[in-house]
Coordinates of N, CA and C in Angstrom, one line a residue:
X21 N -109.9 24.7 -49.1 CA -108.5 24.8 -49.0 C -108.1 25.6 -47.8
X22 N -108.9 26.5 -47.3 CA -108.6 27.2 -46.1 C -108.6 26.3 -44.9
X23 N -109.6 25.4 -44.9 CA -109.7 24.5 -43.8 C -108.5 23.5 -43.8
X24 N -108.1 23.1 -44.9 CA -106.9 22.2 -45.0 C -105.7 22.9 -44.4
X25 N -105.4 24.1 -44.7 CA -104.3 24.9 -44.2 C -104.4 25.1 -42.7
X26 N -105.6 25.3 -42.2 CA -105.8 25.5 -40.8 C -105.5 24.2 -40.0
X27 N -105.9 23.0 -40.6 CA -105.6 21.7 -39.9 C -104.1 21.4 -39.9
X28 N -103.4 21.7 -41.0 CA -102.0 21.5 -41.1 C -101.3 22.4 -40.0
X29 N -101.7 23.7 -39.9 CA -101.1 24.6 -38.9 C -101.3 24.1 -37.5
X30 N -102.5 23.6 -37.2 CA -102.8 23.1 -35.8 C -101.9 21.9 -35.5
X31 N -101.8 21.0 -36.5 CA -101.0 19.8 -36.3 C -99.6 20.2 -36.1
X32 N -99.1 21.1 -36.9 CA -97.7 21.5 -36.8 C -97.4 22.2 -35.4
X33 N -98.4 23.0 -34.9 CA -98.3 23.6 -33.6 C -98.2 22.5 -32.5
X34 N -99.0 21.5 -32.6 CA -99.0 20.4 -31.6 C -97.7 19.7 -31.6
X35 N -97.2 19.4 -32.8 CA -95.9 18.7 -32.9 C -94.8 19.5 -32.3
X36 N -94.8 20.8 -32.6 CA -93.7 21.7 -32.1 C -93.8 21.8 -30.6
X37 N -95.0 21.9 -30.0 CA -95.1 22.0 -28.6 C -94.7 20.7 -27.9
X38 N -95.0 19.6 -28.5 CA -94.5 18.3 -28.0 C -93.0 18.2 -28.0
X39 N -92.3 18.7 -29.0 CA -90.9 18.7 -29.1 C -90.3 19.6 -28.1
X40 N -90.9 20.8 -27.9 CA -90.4 21.7 -26.9 C -90.5 21.2 -25.5
X41 N -91.6 20.5 -25.2 CA -91.8 20.0 -23.8 C -90.9 18.8 -23.6
X42 N -90.6 18.0 -24.5 CA -89.7 16.8 -24.4 C -88.3 17.3 -24.2
X43 N -87.9 18.3 -24.9 CA -86.5 18.8 -24.8 C -86.2 19.8 -23.7
X44 N -87.2 20.2 -23.0 CA -87.1 21.2 -22.0 C -86.2 20.9 -20.8
X45 N -86.4 19.8 -20.1 CA -85.6 19.5 -18.9 C -84.1 19.2 -19.2
X46 N -83.8 18.7 -20.4 CA -82.4 18.4 -20.7 C -81.6 19.6 -21.0
X47 N -82.3 20.7 -21.4 CA -81.6 21.9 -21.7 C -81.4 22.8 -20.5
X48 N -81.9 22.5 -19.3 CA -81.7 23.2 -18.1 C -80.3 22.9 -17.6
X49 N -79.9 23.8 -16.7 CA -78.5 23.6 -16.1 C -78.6 22.6 -14.9
X50 N -78.9 21.3 -15.3 CA -79.0 20.3 -14.3 C -77.6 19.5 -14.4
X51 N -76.9 19.5 -13.3 CA -75.6 18.8 -13.3 C -75.8 17.3 -13.5
X52 N -75.1 16.8 -14.5 CA -75.1 15.3 -14.7 C -73.7 14.8 -14.6
X53 N -73.6 13.7 -13.9 CA -72.2 13.1 -13.7 C -72.1 11.9 -14.7
X54 N -71.1 11.8 -15.4 CA -70.8 10.7 -16.2 C -70.5 9.5 -15.3
X55 N -69.8 9.7 -14.3 CA -69.6 8.7 -13.2 C -69.7 9.5 -11.9
X56 N -70.1 8.7 -10.9 CA -70.3 9.4 -9.6 C -69.0 10.0 -9.1
X57 N -69.1 11.1 -8.3 CA -67.9 11.7 -7.8 C -67.2 10.8 -6.8
X58 N -65.9 10.9 -6.7 CA -65.2 10.0 -5.8 C -65.0 10.8 -4.5
X59 N -65.2 10.1 -3.4 CA -65.0 10.8 -2.1 C -63.5 11.1 -1.9
X60 N -63.1 12.1 -1.1 CA -61.7 12.4 -0.8 C -61.1 11.3 0.1
X61 N -59.8 11.1 0.0 CA -59.1 10.1 0.8 C -59.0 10.6 2.2
X62 N -59.0 9.7 3.2 CA -58.9 10.1 4.6 C -60.1 10.5 5.3
X63 N -61.3 10.3 4.7 CA -62.5 10.7 5.4 C -62.8 9.7 6.4
X64 N -63.1 10.2 7.6 CA -63.5 9.3 8.8 C -64.8 9.8 9.3
X65 N -65.8 8.8 9.3 CA -67.2 9.1 9.7 C -67.6 8.0 10.7
X66 N -68.3 8.4 11.7 CA -68.8 7.4 12.7 C -69.8 6.5 12.0
X67 N -69.9 5.3 12.6 CA -70.8 4.3 12.0 C -72.3 4.7 12.1
X68 N -72.6 5.4 13.2 CA -74.0 5.8 13.3 C -74.3 6.9 12.3
X69 N -73.4 7.8 12.0 CA -73.7 8.8 11.0 C -73.7 8.2 9.6
X70 N -72.9 7.2 9.3 CA -72.9 6.5 8.0 C -74.3 5.8 7.8
X71 N -74.8 5.2 8.9 CA -76.1 4.5 8.7 C -77.2 5.5 8.5
X72 N -77.2 6.6 9.3 CA -78.2 7.6 9.2 C -78.2 8.2 7.8
X73 N -77.0 8.5 7.3 CA -76.9 9.1 5.9 C -77.4 8.1 4.9
X74 N -76.9 6.9 5.0 CA -77.3 5.9 4.0 C -78.8 5.7 4.0
X75 N -79.4 5.7 5.2 CA -80.9 5.5 5.3 C -81.6 6.7 4.7
X76 N -81.2 7.9 5.0 CA -81.8 9.1 4.4 C -81.7 9.1 2.9
X77 N -80.6 8.7 2.4 CA -80.4 8.7 0.9 C -81.2 7.6 0.2
X78 N -81.3 6.5 0.9 CA -82.1 5.4 0.3 C -83.6 5.7 0.3
X79 N -84.0 6.6 1.1 CA -85.4 7.0 1.1 C -85.7 8.1 0.0
X80 N -84.7 8.4 -0.8 CA -84.9 9.3 -1.9 C -84.5 10.8 -1.6
X81 N -83.7 11.0 -0.5 CA -83.3 12.3 -0.1 C -81.8 12.5 -0.1
X82 N -81.1 12.3 -1.2 CA -79.6 12.4 -1.1 C -79.2 13.8 -0.8
X83 N -79.9 14.8 -1.2 CA -79.5 16.2 -0.9 C -79.6 16.4 0.6
X84 N -80.7 15.9 1.3 CA -80.8 16.1 2.7 C -79.7 15.3 3.4
X85 N -79.4 14.1 2.9 CA -78.3 13.3 3.5 C -76.9 14.1 3.4
X86 N -76.7 14.7 2.2 CA -75.5 15.5 2.1 C -75.4 16.7 3.0
X87 N -76.6 17.3 3.2 CA -76.6 18.4 4.1 C -76.3 18.0 5.6
X88 N -76.9 16.8 6.0 CA -76.6 16.3 7.3 C -75.1 16.0 7.5
X89 N -74.6 15.4 6.5 CA -73.1 15.0 6.5 C -72.3 16.2 6.6
X90 N -72.7 17.3 5.8 CA -71.9 18.5 5.8 C -72.0 19.2 7.2
X91 N -73.1 19.1 7.8 CA -73.3 19.7 9.1 C -72.6 19.0 10.3
X92 N -72.8 17.6 10.3 CA -72.3 16.9 11.4 C -70.8 16.4 11.3
X93 N -70.4 16.2 10.0 CA -69.0 15.7 9.8 C -68.1 16.9 9.5
X94 N -68.6 18.0 9.1 CA -67.8 19.2 8.8 C -67.2 19.1 7.4
X95 N -67.7 18.3 6.5 CA -67.2 18.2 5.2 C -67.7 19.3 4.3
X96 N -67.0 19.8 3.3 CA -67.5 20.7 2.3 C -68.7 20.0 1.5
X97 N -69.6 20.8 1.0 CA -70.8 20.2 0.4 C -70.4 19.3 -0.8
X98 N -69.5 19.6 -1.6 CA -69.1 18.7 -2.7 C -68.6 17.4 -2.2
X99 N -67.8 17.4 -1.2 CA -67.2 16.2 -0.6 C -68.3 15.4 0.1
X100 N -69.2 16.1 0.7 CA -70.4 15.4 1.4 C -71.2 14.7 0.3
X101 N -71.5 15.3 -0.8 CA -72.2 14.7 -1.9 C -71.5 13.4 -2.4
X102 N -70.2 13.5 -2.5 CA -69.4 12.4 -3.0 C -69.5 11.2 -2.0
X103 N -69.5 11.6 -0.7 CA -69.5 10.5 0.3 C -70.9 9.9 0.3
X104 N -72.0 10.7 0.1 CA -73.3 10.1 0.0 C -73.4 9.1 -1.1
X105 N -72.9 9.5 -2.3 CA -72.9 8.5 -3.4 C -72.1 7.3 -3.1
X106 N -71.0 7.4 -2.4 CA -70.2 6.3 -2.1 C -70.9 5.4 -1.1
X107 N -71.6 6.0 -0.1 CA -72.3 5.2 0.9 C -73.5 4.4 0.2
X108 N -74.1 5.0 -0.8 CA -75.2 4.4 -1.5 C -74.7 3.2 -2.2
X109 N -73.4 3.2 -2.7 CA -72.9 2.0 -3.4 C -72.3 1.0 -2.5
X110 N -72.4 1.2 -1.2 CA -71.9 0.2 -0.2 C -70.6 0.4 0.4
X111 N -69.9 1.5 0.1 CA -68.6 1.8 0.6 C -68.7 2.1 2.1
X112 N -67.8 1.6 2.9 CA -67.8 1.9 4.3 C -66.5 2.7 4.6
X113 N -66.7 3.7 5.4 CA -65.6 4.6 5.8 C -65.1 4.3 7.2
X114 N -63.8 4.5 7.5 CA -63.3 4.2 8.8 C -63.8 5.2 9.8
X115 N -63.9 4.7 11.1 CA -64.4 5.6 12.1 C -63.3 6.5 12.6
X116 N -63.6 7.7 13.1 CA -62.6 8.6 13.6 C -61.8 8.0 14.8
X117 N -60.6 8.5 14.9 CA -59.8 8.0 16.0 C -60.4 8.4 17.4
X118 N -60.5 7.5 18.3 CA -61.0 7.8 19.6 C -60.2 8.9 20.3
X119 N -60.8 9.8 20.9 CA -60.0 10.8 21.7 C -59.6 10.2 23.0
X120 N -58.5 10.7 23.5 CA -58.0 10.2 24.8 C -58.9 10.7 25.9
X121 N -59.5 9.7 26.6 CA -60.4 10.1 27.6 C -59.7 10.5 28.9
X122 N -58.4 10.1 29.0 CA -57.7 10.5 30.2 C -57.3 12.0 30.1
X123 N -57.1 12.5 28.9 CA -56.8 13.9 28.7 C -58.0 14.8 28.8
X124 N -59.1 14.3 28.4 CA -60.3 15.2 28.4 C -61.2 15.1 29.6
X125 N -61.2 13.9 30.3 CA -62.0 13.8 31.4 C -61.3 14.3 32.7
X126 N -62.1 14.8 33.6 CA -61.5 15.3 34.8 C -61.0 14.1 35.6
X127 N -59.8 14.3 36.2 CA -59.2 13.3 37.0 C -60.0 13.0 38.2
X128 N -60.2 11.8 38.6 CA -60.9 11.5 39.8 C -59.9 11.3 40.9
X129 N -60.3 11.5 42.1 CA -59.4 11.3 43.3 C -59.2 9.8 43.4
X130 N -57.9 9.4 43.4 CA -57.6 8.0 43.6 C -57.4 7.6 45.0
X131 N -56.8 8.5 45.8 CA -56.5 8.2 47.2 C -56.5 9.5 48.0
X132 N -56.9 9.4 49.3 CA -56.8 10.6 50.1 C -55.3 10.9 50.5
X133 N -55.1 12.1 51.0 CA -53.8 12.4 51.5 C -53.6 11.8 52.9
X134 N -52.7 10.8 52.9 CA -52.5 10.1 54.2 C -51.3 10.7 54.9
X135 N -51.0 10.2 56.1 CA -49.9 10.8 56.9 C -48.5 10.6 56.2
X136 N -48.3 9.5 55.6 CA -47.0 9.2 55.0 C -46.8 10.2 53.8
X137 N -47.8 10.4 53.0 CA -47.7 11.3 51.9 C -47.5 12.8 52.3
X138 N -48.2 13.1 53.4 CA -48.1 14.5 54.0 C -46.7 14.7 54.5
X139 N -46.0 13.8 55.1 CA -44.7 14.0 55.6 C -43.7 14.1 54.4
X140 N -43.9 13.3 53.4 CA -43.1 13.3 52.2 C -43.2 14.7 51.5
X141 N -44.4 15.2 51.4 CA -44.7 16.5 50.8 C -44.0 17.6 51.5
X142 N -44.1 17.6 52.9 CA -43.5 18.6 53.7 C -42.0 18.6 53.5
X143 N -41.4 17.4 53.5 CA -39.9 17.3 53.3 C -39.5 17.8 51.9
X144 N -40.3 17.6 50.9 CA -39.9 18.1 49.5 C -40.1 19.6 49.4
X145 N -41.1 20.1 50.0 CA -41.4 21.6 49.9 C -40.3 22.4 50.6
X146 N -39.8 21.9 51.8 CA -38.8 22.6 52.5 C -37.5 22.7 51.8
X147 N -37.2 21.7 51.0 CA -35.8 21.6 50.4 C -35.5 22.7 49.5
X148 N -36.2 22.8 48.3 CA -35.9 23.8 47.3 C -37.0 23.9 46.3
X149 N -36.9 24.8 45.4 CA -37.9 25.0 44.3 C -38.1 23.8 43.4
X150 N -37.0 23.2 43.0 CA -37.2 22.0 42.2 C -37.9 20.9 42.9
X151 N -37.7 20.8 44.2 CA -38.4 19.7 45.0 C -39.8 20.1 45.1
X152 N -40.2 21.3 45.1 CA -41.6 21.7 45.1 C -42.3 21.2 43.9
X153 N -41.7 21.3 42.7 CA -42.3 20.8 41.5 C -42.5 19.3 41.6
X154 N -41.5 18.6 42.2 CA -41.6 17.2 42.4 C -42.8 16.9 43.4
X155 N -42.9 17.7 44.4 CA -44.0 17.5 45.4 C -45.4 17.7 44.7
X156 N -45.5 18.7 43.8 CA -46.7 18.9 43.1 C -47.0 17.7 42.2
X157 N -46.0 17.2 41.5 CA -46.2 16.0 40.6 C -46.6 14.8 41.5
X158 N -46.0 14.6 42.6 CA -46.3 13.5 43.5 C -47.8 13.6 44.0
X159 N -48.1 14.8 44.4 CA -49.5 15.0 44.9 C -50.5 14.7 43.8
X160 N -50.3 15.2 42.6 CA -51.2 15.0 41.5 C -51.3 13.5 41.2
X161 N -50.2 12.8 41.2 CA -50.2 11.4 40.8 C -51.0 10.5 41.8
X162 N -50.8 10.8 43.1 CA -51.4 10.0 44.2 C -52.9 10.3 44.4
X163 N -53.2 11.6 44.3 CA -54.6 12.0 44.6 C -55.5 12.3 43.4
X164 N -54.9 12.6 42.3 CA -55.7 12.9 41.1 C -56.1 14.4 41.1
X165 N -55.5 15.2 41.9 CA -55.7 16.6 41.9 C -55.2 17.3 40.7
X166 N -55.9 18.4 40.3 CA -55.3 19.1 39.1 C -54.2 20.0 39.6
X167 N -53.5 20.6 38.7 CA -52.3 21.4 39.0 C -52.6 22.5 40.0
X168 N -53.6 23.3 39.8 CA -54.0 24.4 40.6 C -54.3 24.0 42.0
X169 N -55.1 22.9 42.2 CA -55.4 22.4 43.5 C -54.2 21.9 44.3
X170 N -53.3 21.3 43.5 CA -52.1 20.8 44.2 C -51.2 21.9 44.7
X171 N -51.1 23.0 43.9 CA -50.3 24.1 44.3 C -50.9 24.8 45.5
X172 N -52.2 24.9 45.5 CA -52.9 25.5 46.7 C -52.7 24.7 47.9
X173 N -52.8 23.4 47.8 CA -52.6 22.5 48.9 C -51.2 22.7 49.5
X174 N -50.2 22.7 48.6 CA -48.8 22.9 49.1 C -48.6 24.2 49.7
X175 N -49.2 25.3 49.2 CA -49.1 26.6 49.8 C -49.7 26.6 51.2
X176 N -50.7 25.8 51.4 CA -51.3 25.8 52.7 C -50.5 25.0 53.8
X177 N -49.5 24.2 53.3 CA -48.7 23.4 54.3 C -47.8 24.3 55.2

């Protein structure tokens, strides 16, 4: 009778350990989404970054893809995660607006200061202060000089 009770106790212990092991991961604080999170409206990401994030996520690293998106696109982590899920489902985001290259690039010299421009500039500088501003504007338009260089050039006349 003692042996029978021992066998029942061992079997009961095995069944209980199996139940505990099977229910263990679901009881942890693992976030589960009933539906994937939706990305915020107005997100703009370059095509290259979208492809890189999609590739990283498809290789089984969605967390790493979200971190890269967070770092390179400047999105908060929750939004980056939502964008990764959207990219995995095939959604395509618009590219960012191109920045004006004329405003950011240094102006290049378009033409040298010729004799005609030089006489026009001297005539404008001699007249009055408002004409000096017009002379600076004319010099900048014709030669591509920046404002500081144009003022220095006119001061040297």
